[in-house]
Structure formats: C-alpha cells, structure tokens
JSON list of C-alpha atoms in Angstrom, two decimals:
[
{"chain": "A", "resi": 1283, "resn": "UNK", "atom": "CA", "xyz": [-99.27, -36.30, 48.41]},
{"chain": "A", "resi": 1284, "resn": "UNK", "atom": "CA", "xyz": [-100.38, -37.13, 45.25]},
{"chain": "A", "resi": 1285, "resn": "UNK", "atom": "CA", "xyz": [-102.08, -33.45, 45.62]},
{"chain": "A", "resi": 1286, "resn": "UNK", "atom": "CA", "xyz": [-98.20, -31.52, 46.55]},
{"chain": "A", "resi": 1287, "resn": "UNK", "atom": "CA", "xyz": [-96.47, -34.07, 43.98]},
{"chain": "A", "resi": 1288, "resn": "UNK", "atom": "CA", "xyz": [-98.73, -31.56, 41.56]},
{"chain": "A", "resi": 1289, "resn": "UNK", "atom": "CA", "xyz": [-98.28, -28.69, 42.80]},
{"chain": "A", "resi": 1290, "resn": "UNK", "atom": "CA", "xyz": [-94.93, -29.27, 42.75]},
{"chain": "A", "resi": 1291, "resn": "UNK", "atom": "CA", "xyz": [-94.85, -29.97, 39.31]},
{"chain": "A", "resi": 1292, "resn": "UNK", "atom": "CA", "xyz": [-97.36, -26.88, 38.26]},
{"chain": "A", "resi": 1293, "resn": "UNK", "atom": "CA", "xyz": [-95.10, -24.28, 40.20]},
{"chain": "A", "resi": 1294, "resn": "UNK", "atom": "CA", "xyz": [-92.18, -24.29, 38.05]},
{"chain": "A", "resi": 1295, "resn": "UNK", "atom": "CA", "xyz": [-94.29, -23.79, 34.48]},
{"chain": "A", "resi": 1296, "resn": "UNK", "atom": "CA", "xyz": [-96.16, -21.78, 36.10]},
{"chain": "A", "resi": 1297, "resn": "UNK", "atom": "CA", "xyz": [-93.24, -19.33, 37.33]},
{"chain": "A", "resi": 1298, "resn": "UNK", "atom": "CA", "xyz": [-92.65, -20.26, 34.07]},
{"chain": "A", "resi": 1299, "resn": "UNK", "atom": "CA", "xyz": [-95.98, -18.77, 31.57]},
{"chain": "A", "resi": 1300, "resn": "UNK", "atom": "CA", "xyz": [-95.91, -15.51, 34.74]},
{"chain": "A", "resi": 1301, "resn": "UNK", "atom": "CA", "xyz": [-92.50, -14.44, 33.03]},
{"chain": "A", "resi": 1302, "resn": "UNK", "atom": "CA", "xyz": [-92.83, -15.31, 29.66]},
{"chain": "A", "resi": 1303, "resn": "UNK", "atom": "CA", "xyz": [-95.59, -12.17, 30.11]},
{"chain": "A", "resi": 1304, "resn": "UNK", "atom": "CA", "xyz": [-94.11, -10.24, 31.60]},
{"chain": "A", "resi": 1305, "resn": "UNK", "atom": "CA", "xyz": [-91.73, -10.31, 29.26]},
{"chain": "A", "resi": 1306, "resn": "UNK", "atom": "CA", "xyz": [-93.61, -9.81, 26.41]},
{"chain": "A", "resi": 1307, "resn": "UNK", "atom": "CA", "xyz": [-94.75, -6.54, 26.85]},
{"chain": "A", "resi": 1308, "resn": "UNK", "atom": "CA", "xyz": [-91.63, -5.66, 26.71]},
{"chain": "A", "resi": 1309, "resn": "UNK", "atom": "CA", "xyz": [-90.99, -6.32, 23.28]},
{"chain": "A", "resi": 1310, "resn": "UNK", "atom": "CA", "xyz": [-91.58, -4.63, 19.83]},
{"chain": "A", "resi": 1311, "resn": "UNK", "atom": "CA", "xyz": [-92.92, -5.30, 17.07]},
{"chain": "A", "resi": 1312, "resn": "UNK", "atom": "CA", "xyz": [-90.02, -4.30, 16.07]},
{"chain": "A", "resi": 1313, "resn": "UNK", "atom": "CA", "xyz": [-87.01, -6.71, 17.24]},
{"chain": "A", "resi": 1314, "resn": "UNK", "atom": "CA", "xyz": [-87.26, -8.94, 14.92]},
{"chain": "A", "resi": 1315, "resn": "UNK", "atom": "CA", "xyz": [-87.46, -6.91, 11.64]},
{"chain": "A", "resi": 1316, "resn": "UNK", "atom": "CA", "xyz": [-85.01, -7.02, 9.16]},
{"chain": "A", "resi": 1317, "resn": "UNK", "atom": "CA", "xyz": [-83.25, -3.42, 8.96]},
{"chain": "A", "resi": 1318, "resn": "UNK", "atom": "CA", "xyz": [-81.00, -3.03, 6.67]},
{"chain": "A", "resi": 1319, "resn": "UNK", "atom": "CA", "xyz": [-77.31, -3.20, 9.25]},
{"chain": "A", "resi": 1320, "resn": "UNK", "atom": "CA", "xyz": [-78.47, -7.11, 9.70]},
{"chain": "A", "resi": 1321, "resn": "UNK", "atom": "CA", "xyz": [-78.18, -7.46, 6.68]},
{"chain": "A", "resi": 1322, "resn": "UNK", "atom": "CA", "xyz": [-75.37, -6.28, 5.02]},
{"chain": "A", "resi": 1323, "resn": "UNK", "atom": "CA", "xyz": [-73.37, -8.70, 8.01]},
{"chain": "A", "resi": 1324, "resn": "UNK", "atom": "CA", "xyz": [-75.79, -11.59, 6.77]},
{"chain": "A", "resi": 1325, "resn": "UNK", "atom": "CA", "xyz": [-74.60, -11.04, 3.55]},
{"chain": "A", "resi": 1326, "resn": "UNK", "atom": "CA", "xyz": [-71.55, -10.45, 4.22]},
{"chain": "A", "resi": 1327, "resn": "UNK", "atom": "CA", "xyz": [-70.98, -13.18, 6.48]},
{"chain": "A", "resi": 1328, "resn": "UNK", "atom": "CA", "xyz": [-73.11, -15.78, 4.02]},
{"chain": "A", "resi": 1329, "resn": "UNK", "atom": "CA", "xyz": [-72.23, -16.98, 0.43]},
{"chain": "A", "resi": 1330, "resn": "UNK", "atom": "CA", "xyz": [-73.38, -20.22, -1.78]},
{"chain": "A", "resi": 1331, "resn": "UNK", "atom": "CA", "xyz": [-72.94, -23.52, -3.08]},
{"chain": "A", "resi": 1332, "resn": "UNK", "atom": "CA", "xyz": [-74.55, -25.01, -5.69]},
{"chain": "A", "resi": 1333, "resn": "UNK", "atom": "CA", "xyz": [-73.78, -28.35, -7.53]},
{"chain": "A", "resi": 1334, "resn": "UNK", "atom": "CA", "xyz": [-71.45, -29.26, -4.12]},
{"chain": "A", "resi": 1335, "resn": "UNK", "atom": "CA", "xyz": [-72.84, -32.23, -1.35]},
{"chain": "A", "resi": 1336, "resn": "UNK", "atom": "CA", "xyz": [-72.81, -31.35, 1.92]},
{"chain": "A", "resi": 1337, "resn": "UNK", "atom": "CA", "xyz": [-69.85, -33.38, 2.68]},
{"chain": "A", "resi": 1338, "resn": "UNK", "atom": "CA", "xyz": [-67.18, -31.96, 1.02]},
{"chain": "A", "resi": 1339, "resn": "UNK", "atom": "CA", "xyz": [-68.54, -28.50, 2.14]},
{"chain": "A", "resi": 1340, "resn": "UNK", "atom": "CA", "xyz": [-67.61, -29.61, 6.00]},
{"chain": "A", "resi": 1341, "resn": "UNK", "atom": "CA", "xyz": [-64.94, -30.89, 5.21]},
{"chain": "A", "resi": 1342, "resn": "UNK", "atom": "CA", "xyz": [-63.68, -28.10, 2.89]},
{"chain": "A", "resi": 1343, "resn": "UNK", "atom": "CA", "xyz": [-65.18, -25.40, 5.79]},
{"chain": "A", "resi": 1344, "resn": "UNK", "atom": "CA", "xyz": [-62.63, -27.28, 8.51]},
{"chain": "A", "resi": 1345, "resn": "UNK", "atom": "CA", "xyz": [-59.67, -27.48, 6.19]},
{"chain": "A", "resi": 1346, "resn": "UNK", "atom": "CA", "xyz": [-60.01, -23.77, 5.92]},
{"chain": "A", "resi": 1347, "resn": "UNK", "atom": "CA", "xyz": [-60.22, -23.08, 9.40]},
{"chain": "A", "resi": 1348, "resn": "UNK", "atom": "CA", "xyz": [-57.93, -25.22, 10.05]},
{"chain": "A", "resi": 1349, "resn": "UNK", "atom": "CA", "xyz": [-55.26, -23.58, 7.33]},
{"chain": "A", "resi": 1350, "resn": "UNK", "atom": "CA", "xyz": [-55.81, -20.10, 9.69]},
{"chain": "A", "resi": 1351, "resn": "UNK", "atom": "CA", "xyz": [-55.54, -21.68, 12.81]},
{"chain": "A", "resi": 1352, "resn": "UNK", "atom": "CA", "xyz": [-58.16, -22.41, 14.38]},
{"chain": "A", "resi": 1353, "resn": "UNK", "atom": "CA", "xyz": [-58.14, -25.71, 16.05]},
{"chain": "A", "resi": 1354, "resn": "UNK", "atom": "CA", "xyz": [-62.11, -27.32, 15.46]},
{"chain": "A", "resi": 1355, "resn": "UNK", "atom": "CA", "xyz": [-63.61, -28.94, 18.78]},
{"chain": "A", "resi": 1356, "resn": "UNK", "atom": "CA", "xyz": [-67.42, -29.51, 17.03]},
{"chain": "A", "resi": 1357, "resn": "UNK", "atom": "CA", "xyz": [-67.70, -31.09, 14.09]},
{"chain": "A", "resi": 1358, "resn": "UNK", "atom": "CA", "xyz": [-72.34, -31.74, 13.49]},
{"chain": "A", "resi": 1359, "resn": "UNK", "atom": "CA", "xyz": [-72.38, -33.77, 10.59]},
{"chain": "A", "resi": 1360, "resn": "UNK", "atom": "CA", "xyz": [-75.85, -33.87, 10.65]},
{"chain": "A", "resi": 1361, "resn": "UNK", "atom": "CA", "xyz": [-76.49, -29.73, 12.33]},
{"chain": "A", "resi": 1362, "resn": "UNK", "atom": "CA", "xyz": [-73.79, -28.40, 9.09]},
{"chain": "A", "resi": 1363, "resn": "UNK", "atom": "CA", "xyz": [-71.78, -26.57, 12.40]},
{"chain": "A", "resi": 1364, "resn": "UNK", "atom": "CA", "xyz": [-68.05, -26.38, 12.41]},
{"chain": "A", "resi": 1365, "resn": "UNK", "atom": "CA", "xyz": [-66.75, -24.54, 16.24]},
{"chain": "A", "resi": 1366, "resn": "UNK", "atom": "CA", "xyz": [-63.24, -24.57, 16.23]},
{"chain": "A", "resi": 1367, "resn": "UNK", "atom": "CA", "xyz": [-60.65, -21.05, 18.63]},
{"chain": "A", "resi": 1368, "resn": "UNK", "atom": "CA", "xyz": [-57.23, -20.74, 18.45]},
{"chain": "A", "resi": 1369, "resn": "UNK", "atom": "CA", "xyz": [-55.34, -18.33, 21.66]},
{"chain": "A", "resi": 1370, "resn": "UNK", "atom": "CA", "xyz": [-52.70, -16.08, 20.60]},
{"chain": "A", "resi": 1371, "resn": "UNK", "atom": "CA", "xyz": [-50.50, -13.78, 22.38]},
{"chain": "A", "resi": 1372, "resn": "UNK", "atom": "CA", "xyz": [-52.20, -10.37, 23.13]},
{"chain": "A", "resi": 1373, "resn": "UNK", "atom": "CA", "xyz": [-49.18, -8.42, 23.25]},
{"chain": "A", "resi": 1374, "resn": "UNK", "atom": "CA", "xyz": [-47.64, -7.56, 20.14]},
{"chain": "A", "resi": 1375, "resn": "UNK", "atom": "CA", "xyz": [-45.19, -4.58, 19.52]},
{"chain": "A", "resi": 1376, "resn": "UNK", "atom": "CA", "xyz": [-48.44, -1.95, 20.15]},
{"chain": "A", "resi": 1377, "resn": "UNK", "atom": "CA", "xyz": [-51.22, -4.65, 20.83]},
{"chain": "A", "resi": 1378, "resn": "UNK", "atom": "CA", "xyz": [-53.19, -7.10, 20.31]},
{"chain": "A", "resi": 1379, "resn": "UNK", "atom": "CA", "xyz": [-53.84, -8.07, 16.39]},
{"chain": "A", "resi": 1380, "resn": "UNK", "atom": "CA", "xyz": [-55.72, -10.30, 14.64]},
{"chain": "A", "resi": 1381, "resn": "UNK", "atom": "CA", "xyz": [-53.53, -12.24, 11.44]},
{"chain": "A", "resi": 1382, "resn": "UNK", "atom": "CA", "xyz": [-55.59, -13.07, 8.58]},
{"chain": "A", "resi": 1383, "resn": "UNK", "atom": "CA", "xyz": [-53.54, -12.77, 5.16]},
{"chain": "A", "resi": 1384, "resn": "UNK", "atom": "CA", "xyz": [-53.94, -8.76, 3.89]},
{"chain": "A", "resi": 1385, "resn": "UNK", "atom": "CA", "xyz": [-55.07, -8.12, 7.24]},
{"chain": "A", "resi": 1386, "resn": "UNK", "atom": "CA", "xyz": [-54.05, -7.28, 10.99]},
{"chain": "A", "resi": 1387, "resn": "UNK", "atom": "CA", "xyz": [-56.27, -5.04, 13.32]},
{"chain": "A", "resi": 1388, "resn": "UNK", "atom": "CA", "xyz": [-54.09, -3.34, 16.29]},
{"chain": "A", "resi": 1389, "resn": "UNK", "atom": "CA", "xyz": [-55.28, -2.97, 20.23]},
{"chain": "A", "resi": 1390, "resn": "UNK", "atom": "CA", "xyz": [-53.83, -0.36, 22.78]},
{"chain": "A", "resi": 1391, "resn": "UNK", "atom": "CA", "xyz": [-51.29, -1.98, 24.18]},
{"chain": "A", "resi": 1392, "resn": "UNK", "atom": "CA", "xyz": [-53.50, -3.46, 27.40]},
{"chain": "A", "resi": 1393, "resn": "UNK", "atom": "CA", "xyz": [-54.05, -6.54, 25.99]},
{"chain": "A", "resi": 1394, "resn": "UNK", "atom": "CA", "xyz": [-52.84, -10.09, 28.09]},
{"chain": "A", "resi": 1395, "resn": "UNK", "atom": "CA", "xyz": [-54.16, -12.37, 25.73]},
{"chain": "A", "resi": 1396, "resn": "UNK", "atom": "CA", "xyz": [-57.03, -13.64, 23.52]},
{"chain": "A", "resi": 1397, "resn": "UNK", "atom": "CA", "xyz": [-58.96, -16.32, 22.45]},
{"chain": "A", "resi": 1398, "resn": "UNK", "atom": "CA", "xyz": [-60.92, -15.49, 18.67]},
{"chain": "A", "resi": 1399, "resn": "UNK", "atom": "CA", "xyz": [-64.01, -17.88, 17.72]},
{"chain": "A", "resi": 1400, "resn": "UNK", "atom": "CA", "xyz": [-65.47, -18.76, 14.79]},
{"chain": "A", "resi": 1401, "resn": "UNK", "atom": "CA", "xyz": [-68.57, -20.80, 13.47]},
{"chain": "A", "resi": 1402, "resn": "UNK", "atom": "CA", "xyz": [-69.45, -21.86, 10.06]},
{"chain": "A", "resi": 1403, "resn": "UNK", "atom": "CA", "xyz": [-73.37, -23.43, 9.38]},
{"chain": "A", "resi": 1404, "resn": "UNK", "atom": "CA", "xyz": [-74.20, -25.33, 5.97]},
{"chain": "A", "resi": 1405, "resn": "UNK", "atom": "CA", "xyz": [-77.85, -25.10, 5.90]},
{"chain": "A", "resi": 1406, "resn": "UNK", "atom": "CA", "xyz": [-79.75, -26.34, 2.70]},
{"chain": "A", "resi": 1407, "resn": "UNK", "atom": "CA", "xyz": [-81.93, -23.90, 0.32]},
{"chain": "A", "resi": 1408, "resn": "UNK", "atom": "CA", "xyz": [-84.43, -26.65, -0.62]},
{"chain": "A", "resi": 1409, "resn": "UNK", "atom": "CA", "xyz": [-85.22, -30.11, 0.90]},
{"chain": "A", "resi": 1410, "resn": "UNK", "atom": "CA", "xyz": [-85.57, -30.93, -3.09]},
{"chain": "A", "resi": 1411, "resn": "UNK", "atom": "CA", "xyz": [-82.35, -30.37, -3.63]},
{"chain": "A", "resi": 1412, "resn": "UNK", "atom": "CA", "xyz": [-78.92, -31.98, -1.18]},
{"chain": "A", "resi": 1413, "resn": "UNK", "atom": "CA", "xyz": [-76.02, -29.43, -3.65]},
{"chain": "A", "resi": 1414, "resn": "UNK", "atom": "CA", "xyz": [-77.67, -26.51, -2.98]},
{"chain": "A", "resi": 1415, "resn": "UNK", "atom": "CA", "xyz": [-75.86, -25.08, 0.34]},
{"chain": "A", "resi": 1416, "resn": "UNK", "atom": "CA", "xyz": [-76.07, -21.78, 2.13]},
{"chain": "A", "resi": 1417, "resn": "UNK", "atom": "CA", "xyz": [-72.87, -21.26, 3.52]},
{"chain": "A", "resi": 1418, "resn": "UNK", "atom": "CA", "xyz": [-72.55, -18.92, 6.26]},
{"chain": "A", "resi": 1419, "resn": "UNK", "atom": "CA", "xyz": [-69.14, -17.44, 9.21]},
{"chain": "A", "resi": 1420, "resn": "UNK", "atom": "CA", "xyz": [-68.72, -16.15, 11.86]},
{"chain": "A", "resi": 1421, "resn": "UNK", "atom": "CA", "xyz": [-65.91, -14.75, 14.06]},
{"chain": "A", "resi": 1422, "resn": "UNK", "atom": "CA", "xyz": [-65.50, -13.40, 17.25]},
{"chain": "A", "resi": 1423, "resn": "UNK", "atom": "CA", "xyz": [-63.08, -12.58, 19.85]},
{"chain": "A", "resi": 1424, "resn": "UNK", "atom": "CA", "xyz": [-63.14, -12.18, 23.42]},
{"chain": "A", "resi": 1425, "resn": "UNK", "atom": "CA", "xyz": [-59.05, -10.97, 25.18]},
{"chain": "A", "resi": 1426, "resn": "UNK", "atom": "CA", "xyz": [-59.24, -10.77, 28.86]},
{"chain": "A", "resi": 1427, "resn": "UNK", "atom": "CA", "xyz": [-55.21, -8.25, 30.32]},
{"chain": "A", "resi": 1428, "resn": "UNK", "atom": "CA", "xyz": [-53.22, -8.99, 32.36]},
{"chain": "A", "resi": 1429, "resn": "UNK", "atom": "CA", "xyz": [-54.90, -10.25, 35.75]},
{"chain": "A", "resi": 1430, "resn": "UNK", "atom": "CA", "xyz": [-57.23, -12.19, 33.67]},
{"chain": "A", "resi": 1431, "resn": "UNK", "atom": "CA", "xyz": [-60.52, -10.26, 33.18]},
{"chain": "A", "resi": 1432, "resn": "UNK", "atom": "CA", "xyz": [-62.28, -9.84, 30.15]},
{"chain": "A", "resi": 1433, "resn": "UNK", "atom": "CA", "xyz": [-61.59, -6.73, 28.67]},
{"chain": "A", "resi": 1434, "resn": "UNK", "atom": "CA", "xyz": [-63.52, -7.61, 24.73]},
{"chain": "A", "resi": 1435, "resn": "UNK", "atom": "CA", "xyz": [-66.31, -9.00, 23.61]},
{"chain": "A", "resi": 1436, "resn": "UNK", "atom": "CA", "xyz": [-66.74, -8.21, 20.42]},
{"chain": "A", "resi": 1437, "resn": "UNK", "atom": "CA", "xyz": [-67.86, -9.91, 16.69]},
{"chain": "A", "resi": 1438, "resn": "UNK", "atom": "CA", "xyz": [-65.57, -9.36, 14.22]},
{"chain": "A", "resi": 1439, "resn": "UNK", "atom": "CA", "xyz": [-67.26, -7.66, 11.07]},
{"chain": "A", "resi": 1440, "resn": "UNK", "atom": "CA", "xyz": [-64.00, -6.62, 8.76]},
{"chain": "A", "resi": 1441, "resn": "UNK", "atom": "CA", "xyz": [-65.11, -7.24, 5.82]},
{"chain": "A", "resi": 1442, "resn": "UNK", "atom": "CA", "xyz": [-61.87, -8.92, 4.17]},
{"chain": "A", "resi": 1443, "resn": "UNK", "atom": "CA", "xyz": [-61.61, -11.98, 6.60]},
{"chain": "A", "resi": 1444, "resn": "UNK", "atom": "CA", "xyz": [-65.00, -12.94, 4.84]},
{"chain": "A", "resi": 1445, "resn": "UNK", "atom": "CA", "xyz": [-63.63, -12.32, 1.99]},
{"chain": "A", "resi": 1446, "resn": "UNK", "atom": "CA", "xyz": [-60.50, -13.96, 2.43]},
{"chain": "A", "resi": 1447, "resn": "UNK", "atom": "CA", "xyz": [-62.18, -17.26, 4.05]},
{"chain": "A", "resi": 1448, "resn": "UNK", "atom": "CA", "xyz": [-64.62, -17.66, 1.47]},
{"chain": "A", "resi": 1449, "resn": "UNK", "atom": "CA", "xyz": [-62.32, -17.03, -1.26]},
{"chain": "A", "resi": 1450, "resn": "UNK", "atom": "CA", "xyz": [-60.03, -19.83, 0.79]},
{"chain": "A", "resi": 1451, "resn": "UNK", "atom": "CA", "xyz": [-63.30, -22.38, 1.01]},
{"chain": "A", "resi": 1452, "resn": "UNK", "atom": "CA", "xyz": [-64.48, -21.86, -2.61]},
{"chain": "A", "resi": 1453, "resn": "UNK", "atom": "CA", "xyz": [-61.18, -23.21, -3.57]},
{"chain": "A", "resi": 1454, "resn": "UNK", "atom": "CA", "xyz": [-61.34, -25.64, -1.18]},
{"chain": "A", "resi": 1455, "resn": "UNK", "atom": "CA", "xyz": [-64.92, -26.91, -2.18]},
{"chain": "A", "resi": 1456, "resn": "UNK", "atom": "CA", "xyz": [-63.68, -27.14, -5.28]},
{"chain": "A", "resi": 1457, "resn": "UNK", "atom": "CA", "xyz": [-60.66, -29.35, -5.08]},
{"chain": "A", "resi": 1458, "resn": "UNK", "atom": "CA", "xyz": [-62.91, -31.29, -2.32]},
{"chain": "A", "resi": 1459, "resn": "UNK", "atom": "CA", "xyz": [-65.20, -32.02, -5.35]},
{"chain": "A", "resi": 1460, "resn": "UNK", "atom": "CA", "xyz": [-62.51, -33.28, -7.13]},
{"chain": "A", "resi": 1461, "resn": "UNK", "atom": "CA", "xyz": [-60.63, -35.71, -5.64]},
{"chain": "A", "resi": 1462, "resn": "UNK", "atom": "CA", "xyz": [-58.88, -38.62, -8.09]}
]
C-alpha cells in the first residue's frame, strides 16, 4: 500500500519534470534579453518617486485611478499592488474609445462594449530606504462584439495616457505628503 501511495505522489512530479525538461530546449538564450523596445515600454510605464512613503503612493495611485473612472477591486498594501477596471459602451459614433483627457482611441464601429484594466505596482528601490519607490502602471483593453465574443485584447501603449497618469500621480503624491 505504501509503495502505491508513493507512486501516486511521484507521478505528477515526474510528469512535471518531463514537461519542464522538454520545454527547456525550446527556450532560446535571447528570451529574457532586454531589447530596446522592452526598455522603451518600461520607461513609458515606470516613474521613480523619492521622499514619499509607500502608503502615500498607494493612496495617491488609487485616487488617480478613481479620477480616471476606474473602480478599484484589489489593493494589496504589503505587495504594493492596486488593480481596477472600468467598462464602457463601445458604440460611440464611429466606434469605441478610451477617454482620458486629451486622448481618444477610435475603433471600427463593430464593437459592442469594452473593459479597461489598470494595474499599479509600487516597488521599493532598496530595503534601506523606505521613501524611494518605482511606480509602474499598465493599461489593458478587452473589446467584445454584439455576440459577446472577444474581438480585441491589447495593452495600451499610448505615451499620452501614461504621461497623464503620472502627471496626476505626481500632483496627488505631493498633496498626500502635505496633509494637514
């Protein structure tokens, strides 16, 4: 009986090892190489904030997302993570749009509704300094047609969106840090 239990426990482990070893040969050395395009996207989505506590940045980030119409559905203080979403009708004159001040994204008119997702990650720069953090934000859009079929999934990379978010965040961080 003990031998059979041991085999049952080892079977999934053995299968996982075989799968991982088989997959290992298909990963090239360049898979994790930082390309200029990835570096550009990282710079677009990340800003450094110094002389600011993590809690103040979390609070300010949540406020900015809410100002942009997002509903916060997860906020994990220990991990420095905030996620939110907003849904909108995608049938607006010529099609769908994402409205962030100064920026509209127009679609082809076949779309029915869309959902935008935002995630903010706050990471300390070092363990010794509790007032310096990197803040990264990502925006994603999913669009459905009238049959409720997903027709588009995309990470939004318009520089104006990220600039608007970080401009608002900088103002909000300043106000959070100077509460009376």
